[in-house]
Short mmCIF file of C-alpha atoms in Angstrom, two decimals:
data_model
loop_
_atom_site.label_atom_id
_atom_site.label_comp_id
_atom_site.label_asym_id
_atom_site.label_seq_id
_atom_site.Cartn_x
_atom_site.Cartn_y
_atom_site.Cartn_z
CA ALA A 1 -2.33 14.25 22.34
CA PRO A 2 -3.63 12.71 19.08
CA ASP A 3 -1.08 10.69 17.14
CA THR A 4 0.13 11.87 13.74
CA GLY A 5 -1.96 9.25 11.95
CA SER A 6 -5.17 10.49 13.56
CA LEU A 7 -4.35 14.11 12.77
CA ILE A 8 -3.74 13.56 9.08
CA ASN A 9 -6.85 11.39 8.80
CA GLU A 10 -8.86 14.22 10.35
CA ARG A 11 -7.44 16.69 7.83
CA LEU A 12 -8.22 14.34 4.94
CA LEU A 13 -11.80 13.99 6.08
CA ALA A 14 -12.25 17.72 6.73
CA SER A 15 -12.20 18.83 3.10
CA GLU A 16 -15.46 20.12 1.67
CA GLU A 17 -15.34 17.58 -1.15
CA ARG A 18 -14.90 14.75 1.36
CA LYS A 19 -17.93 15.97 3.34
CA HIS A 20 -19.94 15.99 0.16
CA ILE A 21 -18.93 12.39 -0.54
CA GLU A 22 -19.89 11.29 2.98
CA GLN A 23 -23.29 12.96 2.80
CA LEU A 24 -24.23 11.27 -0.45
CA ALA A 25 -22.76 7.98 0.72
CA LYS A 26 -25.50 7.65 3.35
CA GLU A 27 -27.94 6.26 0.83
CA LYS A 28 -30.18 3.55 2.23
CA GLY A 29 -28.73 0.08 1.86
CA PHE A 30 -25.21 1.17 0.90
CA ALA A 31 -23.46 -0.96 3.55
CA ALA A 32 -26.05 -3.75 3.84
CA GLU A 33 -23.83 -6.64 2.71
CA GLY A 34 -20.82 -5.38 4.63
CA MET A 35 -22.83 -4.97 7.82
CA GLU A 36 -24.15 -8.52 7.65
CA VAL A 37 -20.80 -10.11 6.81
CA LEU A 38 -18.85 -8.15 9.40
CA SER A 39 -21.44 -8.72 12.15
CA LYS A 40 -21.12 -12.48 11.70
CA LEU A 41 -17.34 -12.21 11.77
CA VAL A 42 -17.34 -10.16 14.99
CA LEU A 43 -19.78 -12.50 16.73
CA LYS A 44 -17.80 -15.59 15.77
CA HIS A 45 -14.25 -14.40 16.43
CA THR A 46 -14.35 -11.75 19.16
CA GLN A 47 -15.54 -11.51 22.76
CA SER A 48 -18.21 -8.91 22.06
CA PRO A 49 -21.69 -9.87 23.37
CA ALA A 50 -24.37 -10.26 20.71
CA ASN A 51 -26.45 -7.42 22.15
CA ASP A 52 -23.53 -5.01 21.83
CA VAL A 53 -22.94 -6.00 18.22
CA LYS A 54 -26.58 -5.32 17.40
CA GLN A 55 -26.19 -1.77 18.72
CA PHE A 56 -23.16 -0.98 16.54
CA ASN A 57 -23.51 1.08 13.40
CA PHE A 58 -21.31 0.07 10.47
CA ARG A 59 -18.43 2.39 11.35
CA GLN A 60 -18.42 1.27 14.99
CA LEU A 61 -18.45 -2.33 13.84
CA GLN A 62 -15.47 -1.71 11.56
CA LEU A 63 -13.46 0.03 14.27
CA TYR A 64 -14.25 -2.69 16.79
CA TRP A 65 -13.19 -5.42 14.38
CA ASN A 66 -9.93 -3.69 13.49
CA SER A 67 -8.99 -3.46 17.17
CA ASN A 68 -10.21 -6.88 18.28
CA GLY A 69 -10.14 -9.20 15.28
CA PRO A 70 -7.59 -12.03 15.49
CA VAL A 71 -4.84 -13.10 13.13
CA PHE A 72 -5.95 -16.09 11.05
CA LEU A 73 -4.14 -19.11 9.68
CA LYS A 74 -5.97 -21.76 7.67
CA GLY A 75 -9.25 -20.05 8.49
CA ALA A 76 -8.81 -20.40 12.26
CA PRO A 77 -7.84 -17.64 14.68
CA LEU A 78 -4.41 -17.92 16.25
CA PRO A 79 -4.51 -17.78 20.09
CA SER A 80 -2.00 -14.94 20.06
CA PHE A 81 0.26 -13.30 17.55
CA ARG A 82 2.95 -10.64 18.03
CA TRP A 83 5.72 -9.88 15.64
CA GLN A 84 9.14 -11.17 16.58
CA ALA A 85 12.55 -9.96 15.49
CA ARG A 86 13.41 -13.01 13.43
CA GLU A 87 15.21 -13.36 10.15
CA GLY A 88 12.99 -12.87 7.15
CA PHE A 89 10.02 -11.28 8.92
CA VAL A 90 8.32 -8.43 7.10
CA PRO A 91 4.71 -7.20 7.27
CA ILE A 92 3.12 -7.35 3.82
CA ALA A 93 0.20 -4.94 3.61
CA MET A 94 -2.29 -5.12 0.77
CA TYR A 95 -5.27 -2.84 0.30
CA VAL A 96 -8.13 -4.28 -1.72
CA TYR A 97 -11.54 -3.26 -2.99
CA ASN A 98 -13.74 -5.87 -4.63
CA ARG A 99 -11.83 -7.59 -7.42
CA PRO A 100 -11.72 -11.21 -6.18
CA GLU A 101 -10.44 -12.57 -9.49
CA TYR A 102 -7.28 -10.43 -9.12
CA ILE A 103 -6.91 -11.17 -5.42
CA ALA A 104 -7.07 -14.91 -6.06
CA ARG A 105 -4.21 -14.68 -8.55
CA VAL A 106 -2.09 -12.59 -6.19
CA LEU A 107 -2.62 -15.00 -3.29
CA SER A 108 -1.80 -17.98 -5.51
CA ALA A 109 1.50 -16.31 -6.43
CA LEU A 110 2.24 -15.29 -2.82
CA ALA A 111 2.01 -18.93 -1.79
CA LYS A 112 4.99 -19.67 -4.06
CA VAL A 113 7.21 -16.90 -2.68
CA LYS A 114 10.26 -18.21 -0.83
CA GLY A 115 10.13 -17.30 2.87
CA ILE A 116 6.49 -16.20 2.83
CA SER A 117 5.54 -18.28 5.89
CA ASN A 118 7.81 -16.05 8.03
CA CYS A 119 5.75 -12.96 7.22
CA LEU A 120 2.41 -11.46 8.22
CA LEU A 121 -0.14 -10.41 5.60
CA ILE A 122 -2.33 -7.44 6.48
CA ALA A 123 -5.35 -7.42 4.17
CA SER A 124 -7.29 -4.15 4.29
CA MET A 125 -10.72 -4.22 2.65
CA ASP A 126 -12.35 -1.08 1.31
CA LYS A 127 -15.58 -3.02 0.76
CA VAL A 128 -16.62 -5.91 2.98
CA SER A 129 -17.69 -8.77 0.75
CA GLN A 130 -18.06 -12.43 1.64
CA ARG A 131 -16.32 -13.55 -1.53
CA VAL A 132 -13.19 -11.49 -0.81
CA LEU A 133 -13.25 -12.40 2.87
CA ASP A 134 -13.37 -16.12 2.05
CA LEU A 135 -10.24 -15.78 -0.09
CA PHE A 136 -8.25 -14.43 2.84
CA LEU A 137 -9.70 -16.87 5.35
CA ALA A 138 -8.62 -19.75 3.08
CA ILE A 139 -4.92 -18.79 3.25
CA GLU A 140 -2.81 -21.68 4.55
CA PHE A 141 0.71 -20.52 3.74
CA MET A 142 1.03 -17.50 6.09
CA PRO A 143 -0.82 -15.75 8.93
CA VAL A 144 -3.20 -12.98 7.87
CA LYS A 145 -4.70 -10.04 9.72
CA ILE A 146 -7.92 -8.86 8.06
CA ILE A 147 -8.95 -5.26 8.68
CA VAL A 148 -11.53 -2.91 7.19
CA HIS A 149 -11.02 0.65 6.01
CA PRO A 150 -13.57 2.42 8.23
CA GLU A 151 -14.79 4.97 5.71
CA PRO A 152 -17.44 3.30 3.55
CA LYS A 153 -18.11 5.41 0.56
CA LYS A 154 -20.07 5.61 -2.66
CA LEU A 155 -18.08 7.71 -5.07
CA VAL A 156 -20.03 10.58 -6.55
CA ARG A 157 -19.49 13.59 -8.76
CA ALA A 158 -17.87 15.61 -6.03
CA PHE A 159 -14.99 16.89 -8.15
CA SER A 160 -14.62 18.94 -11.28
CA SER A 161 -13.17 15.84 -12.96
CA GLU A 162 -14.65 12.35 -12.70
CA ALA A 163 -11.09 10.97 -12.75
CA MET A 164 -10.61 12.23 -9.18
CA HIS A 165 -13.44 10.20 -7.62
CA GLY A 166 -11.59 6.98 -6.90
CA VAL A 167 -8.19 8.64 -6.53
CA LEU A 168 -9.16 10.31 -3.26
CA ALA A 169 -10.68 7.09 -1.93
CA ILE A 170 -7.51 5.13 -2.71
CA LYS A 171 -5.35 7.84 -1.15
CA GLU A 172 -7.36 7.69 2.07
CA HIS A 173 -7.15 3.91 2.14
CA TRP A 174 -3.42 3.88 1.44
CA PHE A 175 -2.70 6.24 4.31
CA PHE A 176 -5.04 4.26 6.55
CA ILE A 177 -3.11 1.05 5.99
CA LEU A 178 0.19 2.85 6.64
CA SER A 179 -1.12 4.11 9.97
CA GLN A 180 -2.35 0.61 10.84
CA VAL A 181 1.04 -0.98 10.13
CA PHE A 182 3.19 1.63 11.84
CA GLU A 183 0.94 2.81 14.68
CA GLU A 184 -2.32 0.99 15.30
CA LEU A 185 -2.17 -2.80 14.97
CA PRO A 186 -1.43 -4.43 18.34
CA GLU A 187 0.32 -7.30 16.57
CA LEU A 188 2.94 -4.87 15.24
CA GLN A 189 3.43 -2.64 18.26
CA GLY A 190 7.04 -1.48 18.41
CA TYR A 191 7.78 -2.49 14.82
CA LYS A 192 9.82 0.22 13.08
CA GLU A 193 11.53 -1.63 10.26
CA ASP A 194 10.53 -1.99 6.61
CA ALA A 195 7.05 -3.07 5.52
CA LEU A 196 6.08 -4.09 2.00
CA PHE A 197 2.99 -2.58 0.37
CA LEU A 198 1.17 -4.38 -2.42
CA GLU A 199 -2.08 -3.85 -4.30
CA GLU A 200 -4.72 -6.41 -5.23
CA ASP A 201 -3.35 -6.65 -8.79
CA HIS A 202 0.37 -6.91 -7.93
CA VAL A 203 1.50 -10.47 -8.62
CA PRO A 204 4.84 -11.31 -6.93
CA MET A 205 7.57 -13.48 -8.40
CA PRO A 206 8.91 -16.39 -6.27
CA ASP A 207 12.12 -14.53 -5.37
CA MET A 208 10.31 -11.35 -4.25
CA LEU A 209 11.23 -11.64 -0.57
CA VAL A 210 14.83 -12.83 -0.91
CA THR A 211 15.42 -10.04 -3.41
CA LEU A 212 13.73 -7.53 -1.10
CA HIS A 213 15.98 -8.54 1.79
CA ALA A 214 19.08 -8.21 -0.41
CA LEU A 215 18.00 -4.74 -1.55
CA ARG A 216 17.28 -3.77 2.03
CA LYS A 217 20.88 -4.53 3.00
CA ILE A 218 21.98 -2.16 0.23
CA LYS A 219 19.48 0.51 1.29
CA ASP A 220 20.50 0.39 4.93
CA ASN A 221 24.20 0.75 4.12
CA GLY A 222 24.66 4.52 4.33
CA GLN A 223 28.11 4.45 2.75
CA ARG A 224 27.01 2.48 -0.30
CA CYS A 225 23.63 4.15 -0.67
CA PRO A 226 23.48 7.58 0.99
CA GLY A 227 20.00 9.08 0.75
CA CYS A 228 18.19 5.76 0.17
CA PHE A 229 14.82 5.89 1.90
CA GLY A 230 13.03 2.91 0.39
CA ILE A 231 12.75 0.13 -2.16
CA PHE A 232 10.45 -0.65 -5.02
CA LEU A 233 10.32 -3.95 -6.87
CA LYS A 234 9.50 -2.77 -10.35
CA TRP A 235 12.44 -2.21 -12.71
CA GLY A 236 14.48 0.88 -11.90
CA CYS A 237 17.65 1.00 -13.99
CA GLU A 238 18.60 3.23 -16.90
CA LYS A 239 17.48 0.95 -19.73
CA GLU A 240 14.18 0.42 -17.93
CA GLU A 241 12.26 -2.61 -19.23
CA LYS A 242 15.10 -3.54 -21.61
CA GLU A 243 17.37 -4.62 -18.75
CA ASP A 244 17.97 -8.36 -18.39
CA ASP A 245 20.54 -8.71 -15.56
CA ILE A 246 18.59 -10.33 -12.71
CA TYR A 247 21.37 -9.50 -10.22
CA LYS A 248 21.66 -5.81 -11.02
CA ALA A 249 20.15 -3.13 -8.76
CA CYS A 250 20.17 0.64 -9.17
CA ARG A 251 19.74 3.76 -7.13
CA VAL A 252 16.64 5.47 -8.50
CA LYS A 253 15.49 9.04 -8.06
CA TRP A 254 12.10 8.16 -9.53
CA PHE A 255 9.14 7.13 -7.36
CA THR A 256 6.67 4.41 -8.26
CA ASN A 257 3.86 2.55 -6.49
CA THR A 258 4.77 -1.03 -7.44
CA GLY A 259 6.14 -3.24 -4.66
CA LEU A 260 6.94 -0.31 -2.41
CA SER A 261 8.85 -0.87 0.84
CA PHE A 262 9.97 1.57 3.53
CA ASN A 263 10.15 1.94 7.31
CA ARG A 264 8.40 3.92 10.03
CA SER A 265 10.54 7.04 9.56
CA VAL A 266 9.17 7.46 6.02
CA TYR A 267 5.63 7.04 7.30
CA GLN A 268 6.26 9.70 9.95
CA ALA A 269 7.57 12.10 7.29
CA ILE A 270 4.39 11.62 5.26
CA ALA A 271 2.15 11.91 8.32
CA SER A 272 3.80 15.13 9.49
CA SER A 273 3.61 16.81 6.07
CA PRO A 274 1.29 19.85 6.02
CA THR A 275 0.53 19.31 2.33
CA PHE A 276 0.18 15.56 1.71
CA ASP A 277 -3.50 15.41 2.59
CA ASP A 278 -4.40 18.58 0.66
CA PHE A 279 -2.44 17.75 -2.48
CA ARG A 280 -4.87 17.19 -5.31
CA ASP A 281 -3.73 13.89 -6.71
CA GLY A 282 -3.25 10.22 -5.81
CA TRP A 283 -1.03 9.11 -2.97
CA ASP A 284 1.89 8.26 -5.26
CA TRP A 285 1.93 11.69 -6.91
CA SER A 286 1.45 13.28 -3.51
CA VAL A 287 4.60 11.54 -2.25
CA TYR A 288 6.33 12.62 -5.48
CA HIS A 289 5.45 16.20 -4.55
CA LEU A 290 6.84 15.71 -1.02
CA ILE A 291 10.14 14.57 -2.52
CA GLN A 292 10.23 17.62 -4.78
CA THR A 293 9.57 20.00 -1.89
CA GLY A 294 12.12 18.42 0.47
CA GLN A 295 9.54 17.03 2.90
CA LEU A 296 10.43 13.35 2.62
CA LEU A 297 13.51 12.61 4.73
CA ASN A 298 15.69 15.41 3.45
CA CYS A 299 19.11 13.77 3.61
CA GLY A 300 21.17 16.96 3.74
CA ARG A 301 23.00 19.32 1.46
CA GLY A 302 24.09 17.73 -1.79
CA CYS A 303 22.24 14.50 -1.02
CA VAL A 304 19.39 13.37 -3.28
CA PRO A 305 16.64 11.27 -1.64
CA HIS A 306 16.08 8.16 -3.71
CA MET A 307 15.17 4.47 -3.68
CA VAL A 308 16.74 1.15 -4.62
CA ALA A 309 15.19 -1.08 -7.28
CA PRO A 310 16.10 -4.19 -9.26
CA ALA A 311 16.92 -3.96 -12.94
CA VAL A 312 14.28 -6.61 -13.70
CA SER A 313 10.89 -6.40 -12.01
CA ARG A 314 9.86 -8.78 -9.22
CA ILE A 315 6.22 -7.71 -9.50
CA ALA A 316 3.81 -8.14 -12.41
CA ASN A 317 0.86 -5.76 -12.60
CA ILE A 318 -2.17 -7.66 -13.90
CA GLY A 319 -4.66 -4.82 -13.47
CA ARG A 320 -6.67 -4.20 -16.60
CA SER A 321 -9.58 -2.32 -15.09
CA GLY A 322 -9.88 -0.06 -12.09
CA THR A 323 -9.72 3.54 -10.91
CA THR A 324 -6.59 4.52 -12.81
CA VAL A 325 -6.58 1.88 -15.57
CA LYS A 326 -9.31 1.25 -18.12
CA ALA A 327 -9.56 -1.75 -20.41
CA ASP A 328 -10.00 0.50 -23.45
CA ASP A 329 -7.07 2.81 -22.61
CA ALA A 330 -4.22 1.51 -24.77
CA ASP A 331 -1.60 3.87 -23.33
CA SER A 332 -2.24 2.96 -19.68
CA LEU A 333 -2.34 -0.75 -20.50
CA LEU A 334 0.95 -0.50 -22.38
CA GLN A 335 2.64 0.87 -19.24
CA LEU A 336 1.69 -2.30 -17.36
CA GLN A 337 3.20 -4.67 -19.89
CA PHE A 338 6.71 -4.78 -18.47
CA PRO A 339 8.83 -7.94 -18.20
CA THR A 340 9.60 -9.69 -14.93
CA VAL A 341 12.04 -12.37 -13.87
CA ALA A 342 11.00 -15.90 -14.83
CA GLU A 343 8.66 -17.78 -12.51
CA ASP A 344 11.21 -20.61 -12.30
CA ILE A 345 14.02 -18.24 -11.21
CA LEU A 346 14.61 -20.14 -7.96
CA ASP A 347 14.66 -23.50 -9.70
CA LYS A 348 17.46 -22.19 -11.90
CA GLY A 349 19.72 -21.48 -8.93
CA PHE A 350 19.10 -17.76 -8.28
CA ASN A 351 21.38 -16.54 -5.47
CA PRO A 352 20.31 -13.21 -3.89
CA ASP A 353 23.79 -12.76 -2.39
CA LYS A 354 24.98 -11.93 -5.91
CA ILE A 355 22.78 -8.84 -6.19
CA TYR A 356 24.98 -5.81 -6.70
CA LEU A 357 24.47 -2.05 -6.84
CA ALA A 358 25.32 -0.43 -10.16
CA PRO A 359 27.07 2.96 -10.09
CA GLY A 360 25.15 6.18 -10.63
CA PHE A 361 21.39 6.60 -10.81
CA GLY A 362 18.90 4.70 -12.94
CA HIS A 363 17.28 7.79 -14.44
CA ASP A 364 15.96 11.22 -13.52
CA GLY A 365 13.28 11.73 -10.90
CA PRO A 366 11.28 14.33 -8.97
CA THR A 367 14.28 16.44 -8.04
CA ASP A 368 15.15 16.85 -11.73
CA ALA A 369 11.66 17.79 -12.91
CA PRO A 370 9.63 21.01 -12.74
CA LEU A 371 7.53 21.36 -9.60
CA TYR A 372 4.43 19.19 -9.95
CA LEU A 373 1.28 20.91 -8.71
CA GLY A 374 -1.15 18.02 -8.92
CA PHE A 375 -4.14 16.93 -10.93
CA GLU A 376 -5.67 20.03 -12.56
CA HIS A 377 -3.15 22.16 -10.59
CA LYS A 378 -5.51 22.38 -7.62
CA HIS A 379 -5.60 21.15 -4.04
CA LEU A 380 -8.19 19.40 -1.91
CA GLY A 381 -10.06 21.66 0.45
CA ARG A 382 -8.31 24.70 1.83
CA ARG A 383 -4.64 24.99 0.99
CA ARG A 384 -2.54 24.98 4.16
CA ARG A 385 -0.01 27.75 4.69
#
């Protein structure tokens, strides 16, 4: 029987709007650079004979690479890599498009994160470009698995609003990388614990991992934090960006997409939802809707599903242009200008064992708000019943 990841991907790709995108995306030359770059990568780092590679179309090449590409360290393939249950290990998954200037800044910051060498970076490219690929192959501070989102696309006017073009593409890619982490990648087979999900413009602070591990201990303590299903690393307490206690953490009913961390059970709840793929909005608002409708790990009567977050952000968002942020949109840019802990936080003696959980909730969230019906109050494709 097909796994849940395959089923939801099929439903995502079955919508009429998605079919329209795919048809127009077949323009001559659309995947020329990606085909050339990926062919060279497959020939150099896999066992596939050259004649077989020449017969692959772009999608077949992507799928083959995702299944057979090695884990790299310092530009060289590691002979073998499988996750091990060791202290500090966490998969860090990052989906990227083609913004190498942002990616370079994120990787530079990742190199300074305490404990980063114990982790595995999964870099998922939505566009295969040599410049982006070279950035990941140059990583020396941690192993990296490079995969490709196997749905090349050229966004077109397939929706009533132009704002929806990239949102659907990002949603597909986000779910793809979830399914890779929790179901598909051979290097992570059997892994069910928390993974951390970043974007190509999320710059981590040096204490990101030690803080994440401290928050995870709080999350996994059912008596201290009943109903906690995940963590995010943006600020989450009542005074929001005005908080300054670097040791304070809060239970938060809100849901955000910055420095998000959760385990396989959350992925399975999303994958088994009959409405996630059809919901007409981005992946974050789609998950928001699942929380509102009791589809995301309903924790029982009287229990409110929520997350744990630090009072002061451990992630800086440097994005100033992209699908959901425009350089000339003052309001959206203002939302990204939130304070973080200082970059020298570790040098000043930060001790993650001092992180404590404040009483109550940071502020209201999905369960306190009117039912959200999505962008333009519509759904993708046929609404499931």
